[in-house]
Coordinates of C-alpha atoms and ligand atoms in Angstrom, one line a residue:
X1 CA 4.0 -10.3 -20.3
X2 CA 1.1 -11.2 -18.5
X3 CA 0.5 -10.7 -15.1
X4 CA -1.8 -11.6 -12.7
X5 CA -2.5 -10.1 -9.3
X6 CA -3.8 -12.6 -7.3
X7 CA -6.4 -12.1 -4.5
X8 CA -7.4 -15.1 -2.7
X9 CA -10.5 -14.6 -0.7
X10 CA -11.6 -17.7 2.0
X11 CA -15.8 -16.9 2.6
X12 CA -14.8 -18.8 6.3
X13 CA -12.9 -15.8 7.5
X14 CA -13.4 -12.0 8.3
X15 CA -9.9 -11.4 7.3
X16 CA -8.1 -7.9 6.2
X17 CA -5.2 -8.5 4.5
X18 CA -3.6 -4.8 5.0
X19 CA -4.0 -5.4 8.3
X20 CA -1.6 -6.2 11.0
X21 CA 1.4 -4.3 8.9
X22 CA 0.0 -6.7 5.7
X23 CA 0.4 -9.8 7.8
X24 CA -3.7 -10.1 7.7
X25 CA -5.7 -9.6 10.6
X26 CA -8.9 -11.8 11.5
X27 CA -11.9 -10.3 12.9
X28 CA -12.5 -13.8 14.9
X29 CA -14.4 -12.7 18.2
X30 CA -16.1 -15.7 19.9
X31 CA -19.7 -17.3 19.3
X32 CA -22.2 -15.2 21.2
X33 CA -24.7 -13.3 19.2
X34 CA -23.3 -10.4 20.1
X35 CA -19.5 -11.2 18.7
X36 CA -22.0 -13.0 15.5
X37 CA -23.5 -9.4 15.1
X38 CA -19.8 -7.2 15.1
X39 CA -18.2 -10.0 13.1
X40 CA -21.3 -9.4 10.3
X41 CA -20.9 -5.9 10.5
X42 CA -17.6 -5.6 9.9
X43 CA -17.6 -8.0 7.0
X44 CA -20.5 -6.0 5.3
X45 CA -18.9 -2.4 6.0
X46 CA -15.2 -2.9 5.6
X47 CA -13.8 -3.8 1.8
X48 CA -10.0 -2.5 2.0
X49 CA -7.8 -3.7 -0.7
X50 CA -4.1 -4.2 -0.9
X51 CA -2.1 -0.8 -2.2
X52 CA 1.1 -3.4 -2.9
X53 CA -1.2 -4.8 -5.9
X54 CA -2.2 -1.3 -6.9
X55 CA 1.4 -0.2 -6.8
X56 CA 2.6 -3.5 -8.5
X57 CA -0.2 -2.7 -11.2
X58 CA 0.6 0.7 -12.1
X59 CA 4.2 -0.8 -12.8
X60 CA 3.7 -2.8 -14.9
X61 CA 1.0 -1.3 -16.9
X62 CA 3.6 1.6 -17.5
X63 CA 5.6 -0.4 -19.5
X64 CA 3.1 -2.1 -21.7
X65 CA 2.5 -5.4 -19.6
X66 CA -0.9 -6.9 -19.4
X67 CA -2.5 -7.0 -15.8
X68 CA -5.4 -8.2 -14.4
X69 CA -6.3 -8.6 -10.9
X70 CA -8.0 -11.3 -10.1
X71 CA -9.7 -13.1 -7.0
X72 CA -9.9 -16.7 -6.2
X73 CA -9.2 -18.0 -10.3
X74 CA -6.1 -19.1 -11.9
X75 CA -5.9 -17.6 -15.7
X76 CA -3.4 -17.8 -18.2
X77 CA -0.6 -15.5 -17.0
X78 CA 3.2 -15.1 -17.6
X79 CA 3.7 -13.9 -14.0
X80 CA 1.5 -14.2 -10.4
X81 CA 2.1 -12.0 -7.8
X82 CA 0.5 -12.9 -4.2
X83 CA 0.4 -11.6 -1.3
X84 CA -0.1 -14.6 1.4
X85 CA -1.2 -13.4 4.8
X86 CA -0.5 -15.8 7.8
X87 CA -4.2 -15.9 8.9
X88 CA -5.0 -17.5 5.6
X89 CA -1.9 -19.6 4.9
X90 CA -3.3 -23.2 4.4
X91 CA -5.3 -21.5 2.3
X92 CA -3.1 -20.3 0.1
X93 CA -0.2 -22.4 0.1
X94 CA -3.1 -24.5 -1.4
X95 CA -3.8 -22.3 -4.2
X96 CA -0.3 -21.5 -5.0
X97 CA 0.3 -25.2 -5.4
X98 CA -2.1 -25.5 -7.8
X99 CA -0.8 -22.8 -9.9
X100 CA 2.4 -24.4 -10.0
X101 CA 1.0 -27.4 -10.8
X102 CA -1.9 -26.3 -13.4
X103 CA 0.8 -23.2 -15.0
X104 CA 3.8 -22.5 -16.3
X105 CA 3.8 -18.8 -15.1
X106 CA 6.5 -17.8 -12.7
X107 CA 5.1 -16.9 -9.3
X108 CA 6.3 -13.7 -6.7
X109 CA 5.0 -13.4 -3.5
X110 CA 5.9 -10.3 -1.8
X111 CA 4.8 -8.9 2.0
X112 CA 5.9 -9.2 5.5
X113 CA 4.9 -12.9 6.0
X114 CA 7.1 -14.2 3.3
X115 CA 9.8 -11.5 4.1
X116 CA 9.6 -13.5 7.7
X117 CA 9.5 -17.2 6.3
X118 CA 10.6 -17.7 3.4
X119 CA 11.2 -21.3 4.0
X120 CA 7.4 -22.0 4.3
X121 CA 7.3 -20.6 0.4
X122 CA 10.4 -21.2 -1.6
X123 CA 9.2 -24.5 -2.6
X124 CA 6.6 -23.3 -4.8
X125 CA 7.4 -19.8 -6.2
X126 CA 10.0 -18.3 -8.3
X127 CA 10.8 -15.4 -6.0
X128 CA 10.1 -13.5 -2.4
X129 CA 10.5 -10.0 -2.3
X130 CA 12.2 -9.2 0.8
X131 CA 11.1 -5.6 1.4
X132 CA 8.6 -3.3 -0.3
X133 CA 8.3 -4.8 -4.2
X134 CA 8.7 -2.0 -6.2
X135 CA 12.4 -2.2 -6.9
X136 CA 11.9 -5.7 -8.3
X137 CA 8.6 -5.5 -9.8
X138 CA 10.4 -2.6 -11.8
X139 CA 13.3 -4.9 -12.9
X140 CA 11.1 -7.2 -14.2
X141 CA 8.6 -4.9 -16.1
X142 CA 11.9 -3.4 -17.5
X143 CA 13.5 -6.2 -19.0
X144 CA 11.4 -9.0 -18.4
X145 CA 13.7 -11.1 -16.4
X146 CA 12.1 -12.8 -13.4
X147 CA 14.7 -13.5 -10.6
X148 CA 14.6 -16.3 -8.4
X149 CA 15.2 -16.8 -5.0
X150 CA 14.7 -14.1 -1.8
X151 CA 15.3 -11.2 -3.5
X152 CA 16.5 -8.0 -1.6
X153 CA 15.0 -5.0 -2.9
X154 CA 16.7 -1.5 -3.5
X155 CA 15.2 1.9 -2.0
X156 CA 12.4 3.2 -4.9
X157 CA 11.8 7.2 -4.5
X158 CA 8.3 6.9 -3.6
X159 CA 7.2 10.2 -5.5
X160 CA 8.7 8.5 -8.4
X161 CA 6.1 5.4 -8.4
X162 CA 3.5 5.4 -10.3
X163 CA -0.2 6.3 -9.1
X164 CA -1.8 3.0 -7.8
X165 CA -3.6 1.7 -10.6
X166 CA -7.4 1.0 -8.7
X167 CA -9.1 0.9 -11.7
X168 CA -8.0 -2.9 -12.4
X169 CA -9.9 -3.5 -8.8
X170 CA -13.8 -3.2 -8.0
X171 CA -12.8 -0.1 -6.4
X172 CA -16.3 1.1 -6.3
X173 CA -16.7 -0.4 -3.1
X174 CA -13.9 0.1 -1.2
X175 CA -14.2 1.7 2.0
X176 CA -15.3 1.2 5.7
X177 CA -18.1 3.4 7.0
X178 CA -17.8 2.3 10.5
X179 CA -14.6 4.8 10.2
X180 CA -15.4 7.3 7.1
X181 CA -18.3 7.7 5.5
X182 CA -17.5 7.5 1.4
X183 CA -17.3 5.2 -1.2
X184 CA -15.0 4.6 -3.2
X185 CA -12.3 5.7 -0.4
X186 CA -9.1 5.1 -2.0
X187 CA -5.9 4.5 -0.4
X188 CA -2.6 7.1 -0.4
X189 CA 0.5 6.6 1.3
X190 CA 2.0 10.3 2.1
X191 CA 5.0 8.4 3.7
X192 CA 6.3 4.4 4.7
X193 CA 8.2 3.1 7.6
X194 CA 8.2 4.2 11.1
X195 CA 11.2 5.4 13.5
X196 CA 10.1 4.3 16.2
X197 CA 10.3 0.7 17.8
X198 CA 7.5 -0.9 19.6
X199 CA 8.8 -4.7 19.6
X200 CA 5.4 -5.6 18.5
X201 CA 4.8 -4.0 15.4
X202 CA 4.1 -5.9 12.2
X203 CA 4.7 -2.8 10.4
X204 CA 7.9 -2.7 11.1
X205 CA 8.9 -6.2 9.4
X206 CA 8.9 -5.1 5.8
X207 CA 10.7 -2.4 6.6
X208 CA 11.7 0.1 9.4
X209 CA 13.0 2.8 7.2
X210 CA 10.7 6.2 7.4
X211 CA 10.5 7.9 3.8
X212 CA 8.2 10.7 3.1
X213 CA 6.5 12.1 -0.3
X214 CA 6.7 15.7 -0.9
X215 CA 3.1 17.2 0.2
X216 CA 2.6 18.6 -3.9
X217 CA 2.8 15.4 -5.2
X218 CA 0.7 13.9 -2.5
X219 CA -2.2 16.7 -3.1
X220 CA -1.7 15.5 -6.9
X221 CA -2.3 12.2 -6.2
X222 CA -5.3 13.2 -4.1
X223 CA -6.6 15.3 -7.0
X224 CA -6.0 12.6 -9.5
X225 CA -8.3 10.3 -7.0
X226 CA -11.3 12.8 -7.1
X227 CA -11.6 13.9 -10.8
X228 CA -10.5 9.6 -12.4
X229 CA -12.3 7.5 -9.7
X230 CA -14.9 9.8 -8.0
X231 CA -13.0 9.4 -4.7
X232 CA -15.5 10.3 -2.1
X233 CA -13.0 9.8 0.5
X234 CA -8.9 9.2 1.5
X235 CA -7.5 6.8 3.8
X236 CA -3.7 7.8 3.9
X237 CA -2.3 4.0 4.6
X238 CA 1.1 5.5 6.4
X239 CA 2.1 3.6 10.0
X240 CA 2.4 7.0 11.3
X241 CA 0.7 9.4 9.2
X242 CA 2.5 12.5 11.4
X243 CA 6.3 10.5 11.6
X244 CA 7.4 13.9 10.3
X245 CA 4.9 16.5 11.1
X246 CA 5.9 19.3 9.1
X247 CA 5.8 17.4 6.3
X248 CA 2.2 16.5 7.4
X249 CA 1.3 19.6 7.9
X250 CA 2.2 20.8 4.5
X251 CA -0.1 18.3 3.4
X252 CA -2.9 19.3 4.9
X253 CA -2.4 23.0 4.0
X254 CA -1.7 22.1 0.7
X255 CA -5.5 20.5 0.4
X256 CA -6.8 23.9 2.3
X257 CA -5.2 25.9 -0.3
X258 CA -6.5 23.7 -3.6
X259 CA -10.2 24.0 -2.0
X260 CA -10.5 19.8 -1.7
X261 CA -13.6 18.9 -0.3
X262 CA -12.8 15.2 0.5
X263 CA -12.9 13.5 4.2
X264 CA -10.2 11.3 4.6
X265 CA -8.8 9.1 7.4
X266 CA -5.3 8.8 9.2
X267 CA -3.2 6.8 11.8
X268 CA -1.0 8.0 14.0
X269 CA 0.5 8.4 17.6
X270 CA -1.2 10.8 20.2
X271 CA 1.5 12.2 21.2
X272 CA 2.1 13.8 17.7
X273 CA -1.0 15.5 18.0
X274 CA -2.1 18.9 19.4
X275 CA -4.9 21.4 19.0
X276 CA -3.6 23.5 16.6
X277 CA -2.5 20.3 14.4
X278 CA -6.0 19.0 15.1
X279 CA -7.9 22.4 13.9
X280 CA -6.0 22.4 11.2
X281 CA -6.0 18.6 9.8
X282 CA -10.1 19.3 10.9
X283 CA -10.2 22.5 8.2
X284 CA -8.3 19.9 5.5
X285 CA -11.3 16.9 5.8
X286 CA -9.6 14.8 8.3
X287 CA -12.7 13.3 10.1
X288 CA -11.2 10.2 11.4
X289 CA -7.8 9.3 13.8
X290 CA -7.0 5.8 14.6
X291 CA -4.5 5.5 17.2
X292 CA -2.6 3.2 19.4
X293 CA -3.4 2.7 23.4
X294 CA -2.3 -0.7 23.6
X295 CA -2.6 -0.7 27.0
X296 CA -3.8 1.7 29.8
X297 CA -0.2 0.4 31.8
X298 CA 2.7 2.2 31.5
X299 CA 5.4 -0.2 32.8
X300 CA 3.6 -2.8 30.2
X301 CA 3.9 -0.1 27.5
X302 CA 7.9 0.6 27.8
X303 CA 8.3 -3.4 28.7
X304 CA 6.9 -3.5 24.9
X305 CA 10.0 -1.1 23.9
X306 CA 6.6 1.4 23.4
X307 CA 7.1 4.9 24.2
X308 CA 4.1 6.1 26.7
X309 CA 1.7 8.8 26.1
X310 CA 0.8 10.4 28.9
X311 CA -2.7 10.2 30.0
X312 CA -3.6 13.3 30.2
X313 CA -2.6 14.2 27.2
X314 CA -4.4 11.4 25.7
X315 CA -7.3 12.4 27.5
X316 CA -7.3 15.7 26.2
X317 CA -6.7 14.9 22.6
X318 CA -9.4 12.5 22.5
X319 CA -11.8 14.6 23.9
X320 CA -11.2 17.6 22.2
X321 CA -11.4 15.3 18.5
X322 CA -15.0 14.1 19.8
X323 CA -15.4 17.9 20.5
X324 CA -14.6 18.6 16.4
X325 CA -16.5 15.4 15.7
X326 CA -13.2 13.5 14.5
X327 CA -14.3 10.0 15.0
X328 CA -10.9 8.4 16.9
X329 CA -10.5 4.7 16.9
X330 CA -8.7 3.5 19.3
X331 CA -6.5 0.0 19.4
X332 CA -6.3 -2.0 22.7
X333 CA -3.9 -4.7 22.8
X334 CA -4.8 -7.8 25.4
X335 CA -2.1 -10.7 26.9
X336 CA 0.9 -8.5 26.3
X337 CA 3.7 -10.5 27.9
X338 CA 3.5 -8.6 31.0
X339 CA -0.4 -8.4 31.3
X340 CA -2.5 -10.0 34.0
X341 CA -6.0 -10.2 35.6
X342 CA -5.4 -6.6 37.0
X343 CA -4.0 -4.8 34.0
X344 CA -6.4 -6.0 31.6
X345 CA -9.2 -5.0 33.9
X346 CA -7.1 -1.7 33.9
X347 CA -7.2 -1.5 30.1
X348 CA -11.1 -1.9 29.9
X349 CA -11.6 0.3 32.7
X350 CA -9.6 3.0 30.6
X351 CA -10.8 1.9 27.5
X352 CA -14.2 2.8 28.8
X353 CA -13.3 6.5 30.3
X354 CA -12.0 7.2 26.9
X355 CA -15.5 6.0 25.1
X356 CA -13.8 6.0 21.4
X357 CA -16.6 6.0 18.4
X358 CA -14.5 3.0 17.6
X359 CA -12.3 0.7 20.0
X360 CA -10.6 -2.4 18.7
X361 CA -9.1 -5.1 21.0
X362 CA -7.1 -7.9 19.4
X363 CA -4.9 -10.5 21.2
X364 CA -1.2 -9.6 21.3
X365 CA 0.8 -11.5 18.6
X366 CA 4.2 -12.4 18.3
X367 CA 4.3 -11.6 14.7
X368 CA 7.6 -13.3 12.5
X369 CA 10.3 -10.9 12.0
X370 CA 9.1 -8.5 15.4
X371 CA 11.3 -8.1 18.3
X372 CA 8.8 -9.7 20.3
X373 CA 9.0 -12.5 18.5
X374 CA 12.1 -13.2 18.6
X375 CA 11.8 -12.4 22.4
X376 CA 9.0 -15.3 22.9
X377 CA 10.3 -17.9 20.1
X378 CA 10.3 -20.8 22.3
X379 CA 7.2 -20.4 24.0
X380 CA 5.2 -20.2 21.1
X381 CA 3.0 -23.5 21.3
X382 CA 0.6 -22.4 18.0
X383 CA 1.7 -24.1 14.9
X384 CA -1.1 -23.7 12.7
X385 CA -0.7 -20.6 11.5
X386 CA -4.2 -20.2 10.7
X387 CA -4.6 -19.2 14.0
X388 CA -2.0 -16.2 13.9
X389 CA -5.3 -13.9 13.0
X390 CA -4.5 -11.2 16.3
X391 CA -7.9 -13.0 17.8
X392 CA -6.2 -16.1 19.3
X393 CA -3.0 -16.5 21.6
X394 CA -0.3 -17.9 20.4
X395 CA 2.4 -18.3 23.0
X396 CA 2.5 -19.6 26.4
X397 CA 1.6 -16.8 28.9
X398 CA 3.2 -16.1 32.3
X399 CA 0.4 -14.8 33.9
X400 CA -2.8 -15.8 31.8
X401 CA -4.0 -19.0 29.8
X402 CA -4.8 -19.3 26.2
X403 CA -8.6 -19.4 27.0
X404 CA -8.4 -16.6 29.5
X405 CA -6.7 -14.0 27.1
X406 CA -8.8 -15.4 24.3
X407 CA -12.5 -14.8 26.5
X408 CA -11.0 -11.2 27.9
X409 CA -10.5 -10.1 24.1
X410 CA -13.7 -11.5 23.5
X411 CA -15.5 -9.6 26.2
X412 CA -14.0 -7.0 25.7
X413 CA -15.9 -6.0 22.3
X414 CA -19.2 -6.5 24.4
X415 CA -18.4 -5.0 27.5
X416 CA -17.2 -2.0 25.6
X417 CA -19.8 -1.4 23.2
X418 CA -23.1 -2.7 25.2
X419 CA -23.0 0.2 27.7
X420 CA -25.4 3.1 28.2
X421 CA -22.9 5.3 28.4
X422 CA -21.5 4.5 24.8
X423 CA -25.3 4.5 23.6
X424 CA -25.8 7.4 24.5
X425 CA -22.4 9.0 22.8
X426 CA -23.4 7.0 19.9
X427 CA -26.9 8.6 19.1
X428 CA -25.0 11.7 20.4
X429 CA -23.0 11.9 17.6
X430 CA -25.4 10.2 14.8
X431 CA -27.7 13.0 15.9
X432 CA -25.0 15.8 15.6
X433 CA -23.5 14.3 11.7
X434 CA -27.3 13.9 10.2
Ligands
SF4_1 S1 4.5 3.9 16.6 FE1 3.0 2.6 15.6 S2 3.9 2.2 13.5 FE2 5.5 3.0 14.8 S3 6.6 1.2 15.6 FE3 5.0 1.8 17.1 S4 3.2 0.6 16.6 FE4 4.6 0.6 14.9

């Protein structure tokens, strides 16, 4: 069989498709130079593939299939696999017309969006995954046999999958030195799924279920990265990198005790985080944290079903990380339901104390298949979905217009980043890494 992995690119859009949980989120800050100038630099700096399509690769290379991955083309091919993000979906509703139209290959798409609305696609493909592929992609490598309809999938051992086939990508490039420096930086996933339940979370869509890999076959995979592709650095692509901390732990000790030399990159929750966790994910490369603030308001925080960090304790980790010279990146959420005028000048205000290496604001968005979607549904006023890209607001707000959430998220990029006191702590820190 031949199978095609199917990228679809749009040139008018600064769009990550891993991000927002694999829904795809937009880097669409407004039109002064300023936003022109972060919009270019994140385009240029951040090239961050999809490890579904690695996954779904390595699959069916294993039993004998032909694959190719392939951007913006329609080949010959037995079999597409897509998958659409919402930020892009005119887009590629378009494109997967025409290769129903133009083909006679079957098409998959797989992903949280179609997981969500599967209406909006079962026209024009064969199949939706509904849930992490790899149960079905196996199937169908297996025997050949492409099902049809929503399909649900079954739990996959995720030590048992196959190493993500990157070579059938440009993987060369991949990476995003605005985080960690390296390139190639490939992609691991020491666990999936997340326990807990912030009503917001994309992540949570495709599945909610936490699974971890044992920390050997992790270290493997790691190894495998550095001596086939010249890894020169590892994003582990987990929700919550430290869901289960020992196991975490064990991971990082395990790449002390092999002698890696490799920086690498994790996300996680602050809370899960101490000094002696820090030192020691420090010793094992780990040079850069994002994590979750959402909001500096703690009754807007548990109205989000998010558990609150203290501040202090935030405070502390995030200044003893700059301490080590662990770059944090920090994610701010603006026009939560409960936000107003006050809060979100709270949320700046704390965003600003904390002076991150890396703070990223996007609008709060009532993603398909979240709690807080289903909390919102009828005030949602945004049909085109093209707009669901976590820069524009999509629901009627009780306390804040469209334009006013939209020109806060905006200003918040250049009132963060155009102070002296984050200039200064930027040289700082170039100074100290050259
Ligand atoms: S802790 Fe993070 S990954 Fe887990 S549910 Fe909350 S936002 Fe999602």
């Amino acid at each position: 069989m031949k199978v095609a992995l199917l990228t679809l690119e749009n040139p008018n859009l600064v769009l990550n498709k891993d991000y927002a949980g694999g829904f795809g989120g937009g880097f669409t800050t407004g039109n002064s130079i300023f936003s022109k100038i972060f919009r270019s630099i994140r385009k240029r700096n951040e090239i961050w593939p999809l490890i579904s399509y690695a996954y779904a690769g390595a699959i069916f290379r294993k039993e004998g299939h032909e694959v190719k991955a392939i951007t913006n083309e329609i080949i010959d091919a037995d079999l597409y696999l897509i998958q659409p993000s919402m930020a892009d979906y005119s887009n590629e509703i378009q494109y997967i017309r025409r290769i129903r139209k133009e083909t006679k290959a079957k098409i998959g798409v797989m992903g949280p969006f179609p997981k969500a609305m599967p209406h909006l696609f079962e026209p024009y493909v064969d199949f939706i995954a509904l849930g992490d592929p790899e149960s079905i992609l196996i199937d169908i490598a297996k025997t050949g046999n492409i099902p049809e309809g929503q399909v649900q999938i079954r739990p996959v051992v995720l030590d048992e999958l196959p190493y993500p086939a990157w070579d059938l990508f440009d993987y060369h490039k991949f990476g995003n030195s605005i985080l960690l420096e390296g390139r190639p930086t490939l992609f691991v996933q020491g666990s999936r799924g997340c326990f807990y339940h912030c009503n917001y979370c994309p992540y949570l869509v495709i599945g909610d279920k936490h699974s971890i890999r044992s920390p050997q076959k992790v270290v493997d995979e790691i190894e495998y990265l550095i001596k086939n592709y010249d890894a020169k650095a590892i994003t582990f692509r987990d929700p919550l990198f430290t869901g289960h901390k020992k196991n975490a732990k064990a991971i990082a000790e395990e790449i002390i005790k092999r002698g890696l030399k490799i920086p690498w990159m994790c996300e996680t929750r602050l809370d899960h985080l101490d000094k002696e966790t820090i030192d020691l994910f420090y010793e094992a490369g780990m040079r850069t944290i994002k994590v979750g603030i959402e909001s500096a308001n703690e009754e807007i925080i548990k109205l989000a079903n998010r558990i609150p960090i203290a501040i202090k304790h935030q405070e502390e980790i995030i200044s003893y990380c700059d301490k080590k010279h662990i770059k944090v990146c920090a994610f701010y959420i603006i026009g939560l339901p409960d936000d107003n005028h006050e809060t979100i000048a709270q949320t700046l205000k704390y965003a600003k104390r904390l002076n991150t290496p890396v703070a990223n604001f996007t609008v709060a968005t009532p993603f398909p298949g979240t709690l807080f979607y289903e909390n919102l549904k009828d005030n949602i006023f945004e049909d085109n979905l093209d707009k669901w890209d976590s820069f524009h607001s999509v629901f009627e707000h009780k306390n804040l217009s469209k334009y006013e959430i939209e020109h806060y998220n905006d200003k918040m990029f250049t009132q963060y980043y155009l102070r002296s006191r984050y200039i200064l702590a930027y040289f700082r820190r170039l100074f100290w890494s050259s």
